[in-house]
PDB file of C-alpha atoms and ligand atoms in Angstrom:
ATOM      1  CA  VAL A 940     174.553  52.131 114.916  1.00 53.00           C
ATOM      2  CA  LEU A 941     177.558  53.935 116.376  1.00 62.00           C
ATOM      3  CA  LYS A 942     177.019  56.748 118.848  1.00 68.00           C
ATOM      4  CA  GLU A 943     179.295  58.969 116.672  1.00 68.00           C
ATOM      5  CA  ASP A 944     177.038  58.311 113.658  1.00 67.00           C
ATOM      6  CA  ILE A 945     173.993  59.467 115.579  1.00 69.00           C
ATOM      7  CA  ILE A 946     175.773  62.650 116.717  1.00 69.00           C
ATOM      8  CA  SER A 947     177.007  63.341 113.194  1.00 68.00           C
ATOM      9  CA  TYR A 948     173.461  62.736 111.786  1.00 67.00           C
ATOM     10  CA  LEU A 949     171.936  65.149 114.306  1.00 68.00           C
ATOM     11  CA  GLU A 950     174.575  67.828 113.666  1.00 71.00           C
ATOM     12  CA  ASN A 951     174.029  67.583 109.883  1.00 67.00           C
ATOM     13  CA  LYS A 952     170.297  67.839 110.391  1.00 64.00           C
ATOM     14  CA  LYS A 953     170.746  70.921 112.628  1.00 68.00           C
ATOM     15  CA  LEU A 954     173.052  72.452 110.006  1.00 62.00           C
ATOM     16  CA  SER A 955     170.573  71.886 107.228  1.00 63.00           C
ATOM     17  CA  VAL A 956     167.683  73.358 109.322  1.00 60.00           C
ATOM     18  CA  ASN A 957     169.870  76.419 110.059  1.00 64.00           C
ATOM     19  CA  ASN A 958     170.749  76.756 106.379  1.00 63.00           C
ATOM     20  CA  ASP A 959     167.060  76.533 105.476  1.00 60.00           C
ATOM     21  CA  LYS A 960     166.345  79.323 107.989  1.00 60.00           C
ATOM     22  CA  LYS A 961     169.204  81.425 106.585  1.00 59.00           C
ATOM     23  CA  ASN A 962     168.002  80.951 103.043  1.00 58.00           C
ATOM     24  CA  LYS A 963     164.507  81.882 104.127  1.00 58.00           C
ATOM     25  CA  GLN A 964     165.856  85.077 105.726  1.00 61.00           C
ATOM     26  CA  LEU A 965     167.618  85.906 102.494  1.00 63.00           C
ATOM     27  CA  ASN A 966     164.499  85.566 100.375  1.00 76.00           C
ATOM     28  CA  ASN A 967     164.015  89.167  99.273  1.00 77.00           C
ATOM     29  CA  ASP A 968     160.460  88.657  98.033  1.00 82.00           C
ATOM     30  CA  GLU A 969     159.171  88.334 101.586  1.00 87.00           C
ATOM     31  CA  PHE A 970     160.107  91.717 103.040  1.00 90.00           C
ATOM     32  CA  GLU A 971     160.923  95.297 102.216  1.00 92.00           C
ATOM     33  CA  ILE A 972     163.677  97.381 103.784  1.00 92.00           C
ATOM     34  CA  ILE A 973     162.863 101.022 104.493  1.00 91.00           C
ATOM     35  CA  THR A 974     165.813 103.239 105.348  1.00 93.00           C
ATOM     36  CA  LEU A 975     164.737 106.114 107.569  1.00 90.00           C
ATOM     37  CA  LYS A 976     165.339 109.550 106.175  1.00 84.00           C
ATOM     38  CA  GLY A 977     164.386 113.214 106.572  1.00 81.00           C
ATOM     39  CA  TYR A 978     161.668 113.869 109.162  1.00 79.00           C
ATOM     40  CA  GLU A 979     161.698 110.199 110.252  1.00 84.00           C
ATOM     41  CA  LYS A 980     165.404 110.363 111.130  1.00 88.00           C
ATOM     42  CA  HIS A 981     164.746 113.530 113.084  1.00 85.00           C
ATOM     43  CA  MET A 982     161.863 111.811 114.908  1.00 87.00           C
ATOM     44  CA  TRP A 983     164.190 108.927 115.907  1.00 90.00           C
ATOM     45  CA  LYS A 984     166.667 111.371 117.450  1.00 90.00           C
ATOM     46  CA  SER A 985     164.195 113.721 119.114  1.00 88.00           C
ATOM     47  CA  MET A 986     161.970 110.971 120.547  1.00 89.00           C
ATOM     48  CA  THR A 987     164.950 109.022 121.914  1.00 92.00           C
ATOM     49  CA  LYS A 988     165.964 112.141 123.812  1.00 90.00           C
ATOM     50  CA  SER A 989     162.410 112.975 124.892  1.00 90.00           C
ATOM     51  CA  ILE A 990     161.642 109.576 126.345  1.00 86.00           C
ATOM     52  CA  SER A 991     164.346 110.063 129.013  1.00 93.00           C
ATOM     53  CA  ILE A 992     162.278 112.959 130.462  1.00 96.00           C
ATOM     54  CA  PRO A 993     160.186 112.065 133.552  1.00 96.00           C
ATOM     55  CA  HIS A 994     156.688 112.628 132.119  1.00 96.00           C
ATOM     56  CA  PHE A 995     153.808 113.723 134.341  1.00 96.00           C
ATOM     57  CA  SER A 996     150.410 113.132 132.739  1.00 97.00           C
ATOM     58  CA  TYR A 997     147.095 114.922 133.363  1.00 97.00           C
ATOM     59  CA  SER A 998     143.799 114.449 131.505  1.00 97.00           C
ATOM     60  CA  ASP A 999     140.453 116.216 131.532  1.00 97.00           C
ATOM     61  CA  GLU A1000     137.133 116.369 129.684  1.00 97.00           C
ATOM     62  CA  ILE A1001     136.005 119.611 128.052  1.00 98.00           C
ATOM     63  CA  GLU A1002     132.368 120.262 127.139  1.00 97.00           C
ATOM     64  CA  VAL A1003     132.520 121.970 123.731  1.00 98.00           C
ATOM     65  CA  THR A1004     128.851 122.428 122.745  1.00 97.00           C
ATOM     66  CA  LYS A1005     129.163 126.251 122.822  1.00 97.00           C
ATOM     67  CA  LEU A1006     132.433 126.049 120.896  1.00 98.00           C
ATOM     68  CA  ILE A1007     130.814 123.905 118.174  1.00 98.00           C
ATOM     69  CA  GLU A1008     127.879 126.358 117.862  1.00 97.00           C
ATOM     70  CA  PHE A1009     130.212 129.352 117.818  1.00 96.00           C
ATOM     71  CA  ARG A1010     132.482 127.847 115.156  1.00 97.00           C
ATOM     72  CA  ASN A1011     129.591 126.639 112.987  1.00 97.00           C
ATOM     73  CA  ASN A1012     128.040 130.133 113.059  1.00 95.00           C
ATOM     74  CA  VAL A1013     131.080 131.832 111.564  1.00 95.00           C
ATOM     75  CA  LYS A1014     132.707 129.059 109.528  1.00 96.00           C
ATOM     76  CA  ASP A1015     130.887 129.633 106.208  1.00 96.00           C
ATOM     77  CA  ILE A1016     131.134 133.425 106.246  1.00 95.00           C
ATOM     78  CA  LEU A1017     134.872 133.227 106.944  1.00 94.00           C
ATOM     79  CA  LYS A1018     135.309 130.838 104.040  1.00 96.00           C
ATOM     80  CA  LYS A1019     133.290 133.088 101.749  1.00 95.00           C
ATOM     81  CA  GLU A1020     134.774 136.445 102.758  1.00 94.00           C
ATOM     82  CA  GLU A1021     138.383 135.522 103.588  1.00 93.00           C
ATOM     83  CA  ASN A1022     138.829 132.053 102.051  1.00 95.00           C
ATOM     84  CA  ILE A1023     139.854 130.719 105.458  1.00 96.00           C
ATOM     85  CA  SER A1024     138.914 127.221 106.707  1.00 96.00           C
ATOM     86  CA  LEU A1025     138.039 127.541 110.376  1.00 96.00           C
ATOM     87  CA  SER A1026     138.412 124.339 112.405  1.00 97.00           C
ATOM     88  CA  PHE A1027     138.271 124.038 116.217  1.00 97.00           C
ATOM     89  CA  LEU A1028     142.028 124.191 116.559  1.00 97.00           C
ATOM     90  CA  PRO A1029     142.437 128.022 116.362  1.00 97.00           C
ATOM     91  CA  PHE A1030     140.068 128.376 119.367  1.00 97.00           C
ATOM     92  CA  ILE A1031     142.008 125.717 121.244  1.00 98.00           C
ATOM     93  CA  ILE A1032     145.331 127.407 120.423  1.00 98.00           C
ATOM     94  CA  LYS A1033     143.974 130.774 121.607  1.00 98.00           C
ATOM     95  CA  ALA A1034     142.593 129.215 124.813  1.00 98.00           C
ATOM     96  CA  LEU A1035     146.024 127.682 125.405  1.00 98.00           C
ATOM     97  CA  SER A1036     147.638 131.101 125.015  1.00 98.00           C
ATOM     98  CA  LYS A1037     145.148 132.654 127.458  1.00 98.00           C
ATOM     99  CA  ALA A1038     146.024 129.986 130.013  1.00 98.00           C
ATOM    100  CA  LEU A1039     149.732 130.653 129.458  1.00 98.00           C
ATOM    101  CA  GLU A1040     149.136 134.316 130.363  1.00 98.00           C
ATOM    102  CA  LYS A1041     148.133 133.061 133.826  1.00 98.00           C
ATOM    103  CA  TYR A1042     150.711 130.239 134.022  1.00 98.00           C
ATOM    104  CA  PRO A1043     153.744 131.412 131.958  1.00 98.00           C
ATOM    105  CA  ARG A1044     156.022 128.770 133.476  1.00 98.00           C
ATOM    106  CA  LEU A1045     154.715 126.164 131.026  1.00 98.00           C
ATOM    107  CA  ASN A1046     155.906 128.254 128.074  1.00 98.00           C
ATOM    108  CA  ALA A1047     159.575 127.453 128.510  1.00 98.00           C
ATOM    109  CA  TRP A1048     162.663 125.565 127.444  1.00 98.00           C
ATOM    110  CA  LEU A1049     164.696 123.564 129.902  1.00 98.00           C
ATOM    111  CA  ASP A1050     168.482 123.865 129.831  1.00 97.00           C
ATOM    112  CA  GLU A1051     169.616 120.636 131.472  1.00 95.00           C
ATOM    113  CA  ASP A1052     173.283 121.691 131.744  1.00 96.00           C
ATOM    114  CA  SER A1053     172.616 124.855 133.731  1.00 97.00           C
ATOM    115  CA  GLN A1054     169.443 123.408 135.317  1.00 97.00           C
ATOM    116  CA  SER A1055     167.533 126.556 134.379  1.00 97.00           C
ATOM    117  CA  LEU A1056     164.265 127.415 132.647  1.00 98.00           C
ATOM    118  CA  LYS A1057     164.055 129.980 129.860  1.00 98.00           C
ATOM    119  CA  ILE A1058     160.500 131.329 130.085  1.00 98.00           C
ATOM    120  CA  PHE A1059     159.346 132.959 126.853  1.00 98.00           C
ATOM    121  CA  LYS A1060     157.117 136.014 126.501  1.00 98.00           C
ATOM    122  CA  ASN A1061     155.967 134.920 123.059  1.00 98.00           C
ATOM    123  CA  HIS A1062     153.608 131.976 122.756  1.00 98.00           C
ATOM    124  CA  ASN A1063     154.942 130.021 119.758  1.00 98.00           C
ATOM    125  CA  VAL A1064     152.609 127.049 119.624  1.00 98.00           C
ATOM    126  CA  SER A1065     154.015 123.950 117.892  1.00 98.00           C
ATOM    127  CA  ILE A1066     151.425 121.842 116.092  1.00 98.00           C
ATOM    128  CA  ALA A1067     152.080 118.141 115.470  1.00 95.00           C
ATOM    129  CA  MET A1068     151.221 117.650 111.826  1.00 94.00           C
ATOM    130  CA  ASP A1069     150.721 114.539 109.783  1.00 88.00           C
ATOM    131  CA  THR A1070     152.341 115.036 106.339  1.00 88.00           C
ATOM    132  CA  PRO A1071     153.096 112.713 103.412  1.00 85.00           C
ATOM    133  CA  ASN A1072     156.684 112.611 104.744  1.00 82.00           C
ATOM    134  CA  GLY A1073     155.766 111.803 108.321  1.00 83.00           C
ATOM    135  CA  LEU A1074     155.373 113.769 111.548  1.00 86.00           C
ATOM    136  CA  VAL A1075     156.406 117.436 111.357  1.00 91.00           C
ATOM    137  CA  VAL A1076     155.995 120.045 114.085  1.00 94.00           C
ATOM    138  CA  PRO A1077     155.836 123.603 112.716  1.00 97.00           C
ATOM    139  CA  ASN A1078     154.831 126.411 115.063  1.00 98.00           C
ATOM    140  CA  ILE A1079     152.467 129.370 114.986  1.00 98.00           C
ATOM    141  CA  LYS A1080     154.320 132.369 116.355  1.00 98.00           C
ATOM    142  CA  ASN A1081     153.188 135.085 118.789  1.00 98.00           C
ATOM    143  CA  VAL A1082     149.752 133.574 119.359  1.00 98.00           C
ATOM    144  CA  GLN A1083     149.285 135.951 122.326  1.00 97.00           C
ATOM    145  CA  ASN A1084     149.014 138.859 119.823  1.00 96.00           C
ATOM    146  CA  GLN A1085     146.868 137.097 117.233  1.00 96.00           C
ATOM    147  CA  SER A1086     143.104 136.904 116.790  1.00 95.00           C
ATOM    148  CA  ILE A1087     141.366 133.600 116.103  1.00 96.00           C
ATOM    149  CA  VAL A1088     141.027 134.584 112.425  1.00 95.00           C
ATOM    150  CA  GLU A1089     144.760 135.336 112.217  1.00 96.00           C
ATOM    151  CA  ILE A1090     145.608 132.021 113.872  1.00 97.00           C
ATOM    152  CA  SER A1091     143.301 130.237 111.366  1.00 97.00           C
ATOM    153  CA  ARG A1092     145.030 131.932 108.449  1.00 97.00           C
ATOM    154  CA  GLU A1093     148.403 130.844 109.802  1.00 98.00           C
ATOM    155  CA  LEU A1094     147.148 127.284 110.410  1.00 97.00           C
ATOM    156  CA  ASN A1095     145.833 127.127 106.813  1.00 97.00           C
ATOM    157  CA  ARG A1096     149.233 128.340 105.600  1.00 97.00           C
ATOM    158  CA  ILE A1097     151.220 125.671 107.452  1.00 96.00           C
ATOM    159  CA  GLN A1098     148.747 122.965 106.404  1.00 95.00           C
ATOM    160  CA  LEU A1099     149.420 123.882 102.761  1.00 95.00           C
ATOM    161  CA  LEU A1100     153.171 123.790 103.393  1.00 95.00           C
ATOM    162  CA  GLY A1101     152.724 120.408 105.089  1.00 94.00           C
ATOM    163  CA  GLU A1102     151.086 118.943 101.981  1.00 92.00           C
ATOM    164  CA  LYS A1103     154.103 120.055  99.909  1.00 90.00           C
ATOM    165  CA  SER A1104     156.654 119.371 102.699  1.00 83.00           C
ATOM    166  CA  SER A1105     158.113 122.816 102.105  1.00 90.00           C
ATOM    167  CA  PHE A1106     158.472 124.341 105.564  1.00 94.00           C
ATOM    168  CA  SER A1107     161.038 127.050 106.177  1.00 95.00           C
ATOM    169  CA  ILE A1108     163.558 126.677 109.024  1.00 95.00           C
ATOM    170  CA  ASP A1109     161.703 129.509 110.755  1.00 97.00           C
ATOM    171  CA  ASP A1110     158.409 127.561 110.642  1.00 97.00           C
ATOM    172  CA  LEU A1111     160.073 124.580 112.297  1.00 95.00           C
ATOM    173  CA  SER A1112     162.146 126.346 114.952  1.00 96.00           C
ATOM    174  CA  GLY A1113     161.393 128.410 118.037  1.00 98.00           C
ATOM    175  CA  GLY A1114     158.301 126.545 119.290  1.00 98.00           C
ATOM    176  CA  THR A1115     157.720 127.046 123.017  1.00 98.00           C
ATOM    177  CA  ILE A1116     154.848 124.604 123.798  1.00 98.00           C
ATOM    178  CA  SER A1117     153.130 121.880 121.736  1.00 98.00           C
ATOM    179  CA  LEU A1118     149.663 120.663 120.802  1.00 98.00           C
ATOM    180  CA  SER A1119     148.746 117.466 119.000  1.00 96.00           C
ATOM    181  CA  ASN A1120     145.246 117.078 117.548  1.00 95.00           C
ATOM    182  CA  ILE A1121     145.214 113.299 117.241  1.00 93.00           C
ATOM    183  CA  GLY A1122     141.400 113.412 117.506  1.00 91.00           C
ATOM    184  CA  ILE A1123     141.149 114.272 113.854  1.00 89.00           C
ATOM    185  CA  ILE A1124     142.169 110.684 113.171  1.00 89.00           C
ATOM    186  CA  GLY A1125     140.272 109.127 116.090  1.00 88.00           C
ATOM    187  CA  GLY A1126     140.720 108.060 119.670  1.00 88.00           C
ATOM    188  CA  THR A1127     139.924 109.745 122.937  1.00 90.00           C
ATOM    189  CA  TYR A1128     143.011 109.794 125.149  1.00 91.00           C
ATOM    190  CA  THR A1129     146.642 109.643 124.147  1.00 91.00           C
ATOM    191  CA  LYS A1130     149.713 110.368 126.235  1.00 93.00           C
ATOM    192  CA  PRO A1131     151.875 112.722 124.152  1.00 95.00           C
ATOM    193  CA  VAL A1132     155.675 112.823 124.285  1.00 95.00           C
ATOM    194  CA  ILE A1133     157.362 116.103 125.237  1.00 96.00           C
ATOM    195  CA  ALA A1134     159.386 117.765 122.466  1.00 94.00           C
ATOM    196  CA  SER A1135     162.585 118.703 124.335  1.00 95.00           C
ATOM    197  CA  PRO A1136     163.724 121.415 125.192  1.00 96.00           C
ATOM    198  CA  GLN A1137     160.013 122.298 125.613  1.00 97.00           C
ATOM    199  CA  ILE A1138     158.461 121.146 128.875  1.00 98.00           C
ATOM    200  CA  ALA A1139     154.770 120.648 128.033  1.00 98.00           C
ATOM    201  CA  ILE A1140     152.599 119.149 125.295  1.00 98.00           C
ATOM    202  CA  GLY A1141     148.826 118.688 125.076  1.00 98.00           C
ATOM    203  CA  ALA A1142     147.000 116.052 123.020  1.00 97.00           C
ATOM    204  CA  ILE A1143     143.388 116.529 121.942  1.00 97.00           C
ATOM    205  CA  GLY A1144     141.027 113.620 121.344  1.00 97.00           C
ATOM    206  CA  LYS A1145     138.029 113.301 119.043  1.00 96.00           C
ATOM    207  CA  ILE A1146     134.890 115.270 119.929  1.00 97.00           C
ATOM    208  CA  GLN A1147     132.247 112.745 120.993  1.00 97.00           C
ATOM    209  CA  LYS A1148     128.534 112.987 121.821  1.00 97.00           C
ATOM    210  CA  LEU A1149     128.225 111.410 125.279  1.00 97.00           C
ATOM    211  CA  PRO A1150     125.622 111.254 128.070  1.00 97.00           C
ATOM    212  CA  ARG A1151     126.487 113.487 131.033  1.00 97.00           C
ATOM    213  CA  PHE A1152     124.651 115.169 133.947  1.00 96.00           C
ATOM    214  CA  ASP A1153     124.231 118.944 134.064  1.00 92.00           C
ATOM    215  CA  ASP A1154     124.502 121.028 137.284  1.00 92.00           C
ATOM    216  CA  GLN A1155     120.862 120.250 138.135  1.00 96.00           C
ATOM    217  CA  GLY A1156     121.403 116.521 137.745  1.00 97.00           C
ATOM    218  CA  ASN A1157     119.538 116.244 134.420  1.00 97.00           C
ATOM    219  CA  LEU A1158     120.809 113.790 131.843  1.00 97.00           C
ATOM    220  CA  ILE A1159     122.049 115.719 128.790  1.00 96.00           C
ATOM    221  CA  THR A1160     123.779 115.030 125.482  1.00 97.00           C
ATOM    222  CA  ALA A1161     127.230 116.539 125.893  1.00 98.00           C
ATOM    223  CA  ASN A1162     129.924 117.148 123.289  1.00 98.00           C
ATOM    224  CA  ILE A1163     133.092 115.991 124.983  1.00 98.00           C
ATOM    225  CA  LEU A1164     136.612 116.682 123.835  1.00 97.00           C
ATOM    226  CA  THR A1165     139.411 115.254 125.934  1.00 97.00           C
ATOM    227  CA  ILE A1166     142.779 116.827 126.534  1.00 97.00           C
ATOM    228  CA  THR A1167     145.840 115.104 127.963  1.00 98.00           C
ATOM    229  CA  TRP A1168     148.885 117.031 129.088  1.00 98.00           C
ATOM    230  CA  SER A1169     152.374 115.625 129.410  1.00 98.00           C
ATOM    231  CA  ALA A1170     154.702 117.831 131.416  1.00 98.00           C
ATOM    232  CA  ASP A1171     158.322 117.576 132.482  1.00 98.00           C
ATOM    233  CA  HIS A1172     157.991 116.575 136.129  1.00 97.00           C
ATOM    234  CA  ARG A1173     161.505 117.806 136.952  1.00 97.00           C
ATOM    235  CA  VAL A1174     160.311 121.401 136.573  1.00 98.00           C
ATOM    236  CA  LEU A1175     156.487 121.329 136.581  1.00 98.00           C
ATOM    237  CA  ASP A1176     154.291 119.975 139.343  1.00 97.00           C
ATOM    238  CA  GLY A1177     150.852 118.453 138.913  1.00 96.00           C
ATOM    239  CA  VAL A1178     148.979 121.310 140.605  1.00 97.00           C
ATOM    240  CA  THR A1179     150.397 123.912 138.196  1.00 98.00           C
ATOM    241  CA  VAL A1180     149.489 121.795 135.178  1.00 98.00           C
ATOM    242  CA  ALA A1181     145.968 121.112 136.515  1.00 98.00           C
ATOM    243  CA  LYS A1182     145.337 124.823 137.235  1.00 98.00           C
ATOM    244  CA  PHE A1183     146.660 125.779 133.807  1.00 98.00           C
ATOM    245  CA  SER A1184     144.420 123.165 132.159  1.00 98.00           C
ATOM    246  CA  ASN A1185     141.398 124.464 134.115  1.00 98.00           C
ATOM    247  CA  VAL A1186     141.910 127.982 132.711  1.00 98.00           C
ATOM    248  CA  MET A1187     142.205 126.588 129.201  1.00 98.00           C
ATOM    249  CA  ARG A1188     139.048 124.515 129.740  1.00 98.00           C
ATOM    250  CA  HIS A1189     137.171 127.635 130.888  1.00 98.00           C
ATOM    251  CA  TYR A1190     138.000 129.449 127.623  1.00 98.00           C
ATOM    252  CA  MET A1191     137.141 126.439 125.478  1.00 98.00           C
ATOM    253  CA  GLU A1192     133.813 125.998 127.265  1.00 97.00           C
ATOM    254  CA  ASN A1193     133.073 129.754 126.986  1.00 97.00           C
ATOM    255  CA  PRO A1194     134.534 130.723 123.610  1.00 95.00           C
ATOM    256  CA  SER A1195     132.977 134.230 123.661  1.00 93.00           C
ATOM    257  CA  HIS A1196     135.344 135.041 126.540  1.00 95.00           C
ATOM    258  CA  LEU A1197     138.215 134.560 124.105  1.00 92.00           C
ATOM    259  CA  LEU A1198     137.017 137.648 122.282  1.00 85.00           C
ATOM    260  CA  ILE A1199     136.489 140.003 125.205  1.00 76.00           C
ATOM    261  CA  LEU A1200     139.026 139.082 127.896  1.00 56.00           C
TER     262      LEU A1200
HETATM  263  N1  CAO B 330     137.335 116.169 116.856  1.00 63.33           N
HETATM  264  C1  CAO B 330     136.374 116.269 115.931  1.00 63.33           C
HETATM  265  N2  CAO B 330     136.536 116.919 114.745  1.00 63.33           N
HETATM  266  C2  CAO B 330     137.742 117.471 114.492  1.00 63.33           C
HETATM  267  C3  CAO B 330     138.793 117.400 115.413  1.00 63.33           C
HETATM  268  C4  CAO B 330     138.563 116.717 116.654  1.00 63.33           C
HETATM  269  N3  CAO B 330     139.503 116.622 117.563  1.00 63.33           N
HETATM  270  N4  CAO B 330     139.854 118.027 114.890  1.00 63.33           N
HETATM  271  C5  CAO B 330     139.487 118.484 113.699  1.00 63.33           C
HETATM  272  N5  CAO B 330     138.220 118.156 113.444  1.00 63.33           N
HETATM  273  C6  CAO B 330     137.444 118.476 112.241  1.00 63.33           C
HETATM  274  C7  CAO B 330     137.657 119.909 111.813  1.00 63.33           C
HETATM  275  O1  CAO B 330     136.839 120.814 112.510  1.00 63.33           O
HETATM  276  C8  CAO B 330     137.323 119.822 110.340  1.00 63.33           C
HETATM  277  O2  CAO B 330     135.914 119.724 110.183  1.00 63.33           O
HETATM  278  P1  CAO B 330     135.075 120.679 109.193  1.00 63.33           P
HETATM  279  O3  CAO B 330     135.293 120.122 107.846  1.00 63.33           O
HETATM  280  O4  CAO B 330     133.692 120.579 109.698  1.00 63.33           O
HETATM  281  O5  CAO B 330     135.636 122.070 109.325  1.00 63.33           O
HETATM  282  C9  CAO B 330     137.905 118.493 109.938  1.00 63.33           C
HETATM  283  O6  CAO B 330     137.950 117.723 111.147  1.00 63.33           O
HETATM  284  C10 CAO B 330     139.280 118.618 109.305  1.00 63.33           C
HETATM  285  O7  CAO B 330     140.078 119.430 110.111  1.00 63.33           O
HETATM  286  P2  CAO B 330     141.546 119.953 109.730  1.00 63.33           P
HETATM  287  O8  CAO B 330     142.354 118.947 109.029  1.00 63.33           O
HETATM  288  O9  CAO B 330     141.428 121.284 109.083  1.00 63.33           O
HETATM  289  O10 CAO B 330     142.100 119.946 111.209  1.00 63.33           O
HETATM  290  P3  CAO B 330     142.630 120.944 112.269  1.00 63.33           P
HETATM  291  O11 CAO B 330     142.739 122.365 111.853  1.00 63.33           O
HETATM  292  O12 CAO B 330     141.868 120.658 113.490  1.00 63.33           O
HETATM  293  O13 CAO B 330     144.087 120.314 112.421  1.00 63.33           O
HETATM  294  C11 CAO B 330     146.252 119.550 111.755  1.00 63.33           C
HETATM  295  C12 CAO B 330     145.155 120.595 111.575  1.00 63.33           C
HETATM  296  C13 CAO B 330     147.393 119.972 110.911  1.00 63.33           C
HETATM  297  C14 CAO B 330     146.675 119.454 113.190  1.00 63.33           C
HETATM  298  C15 CAO B 330     145.724 118.166 111.326  1.00 63.33           C
HETATM  299  O14 CAO B 330     145.305 118.198 109.998  1.00 63.33           O
HETATM  300  C16 CAO B 330     146.732 117.044 111.543  1.00 63.33           C
HETATM  301  O15 CAO B 330     147.670 116.868 110.806  1.00 63.33           O
HETATM  302  N6  CAO B 330     146.497 116.228 112.578  1.00 63.33           N
HETATM  303  C17 CAO B 330     147.324 115.088 112.868  1.00 63.33           C
HETATM  304  C18 CAO B 330     148.032 115.283 114.153  1.00 63.33           C
HETATM  305  C19 CAO B 330     149.088 114.253 114.334  1.00 63.33           C
HETATM  306  O16 CAO B 330     149.693 113.752 113.411  1.00 63.33           O
HETATM  307  N7  CAO B 330     149.313 113.912 115.564  1.00 63.33           N
HETATM  308  C20 CAO B 330     150.258 112.909 115.902  1.00 63.33           C
HETATM  309  C21 CAO B 330     151.351 113.489 116.675  1.00 63.33           C
HETATM  310  S1  CAO B 330     152.259 112.346 117.603  1.00 63.33           S
HETATM  311  O17 CAO B 330     152.767 111.265 116.554  1.00 63.33           O
END
């Protein structure tokens, strides 16, 4: 057999293998092409920008037994009298706002061009929301002036809009800090991605019954909710974020203080 024949045989074989592969790739029954649109396209753009931010991450455990009792005590009456569904989130949003009163620097937008922070007086809390059309982040405005019942009503309103994907521009713009309640789906810790130009976002895990020790060293059944903060490390340091998170934890662990302070 000539050397040329062997080379030609091998090349033909390679060609036919490649053609087989090509044909396989072109077999439309085996895959589906999804073209990104709407909210998904926006997520592509916003997350690509966000991921260039140097993220600082901070996590903590919050003991929410009192919060669960408090919420369960008023949940049914609120549904009956006002037709409002009260979850834990309105308490968490209010606790966040209380912490912002002490640490307003987290409630800001970063202008990269002028290297300046615009610190807002209003607490417009963006809520990451799972909708039939993907991730949307509407915000609840002026939380600092709203009661827990008012925040619940607003949360119920945006949930309804989310189901119909009919948010107004106003609902989707002007958020100053973000929260993501991924715990409703599951999981304990997640590291959220900052929604630029905001500089901080918190992610809440699932409430879990876990063994812990109380101050006297007794083993107790605790209800633990985790929170993880991502903050823009160019303009926020770890100590500020930790102190801010401690204030928020205090209000979540002592929900009655949300009503009197
Ligand atoms: N742990 C345990 N239970 C929780 C919980 C948590 N972290 N969060 C909510 N629940 C409970 C609520 O209390 C409620 O229970 P009841 O029936 O006893 O009242 C139930 O789960 C349903 O709550 P809800 O849907 O009304 O939730 P919410 O008000 O806490 O949250 C919203 C609203 C819009 C944030 C949520 O529905 C949602 O879309 N979450 C998804 C967040 C998301 O997509 N994150 C990803 C962002 S990054 O890609």
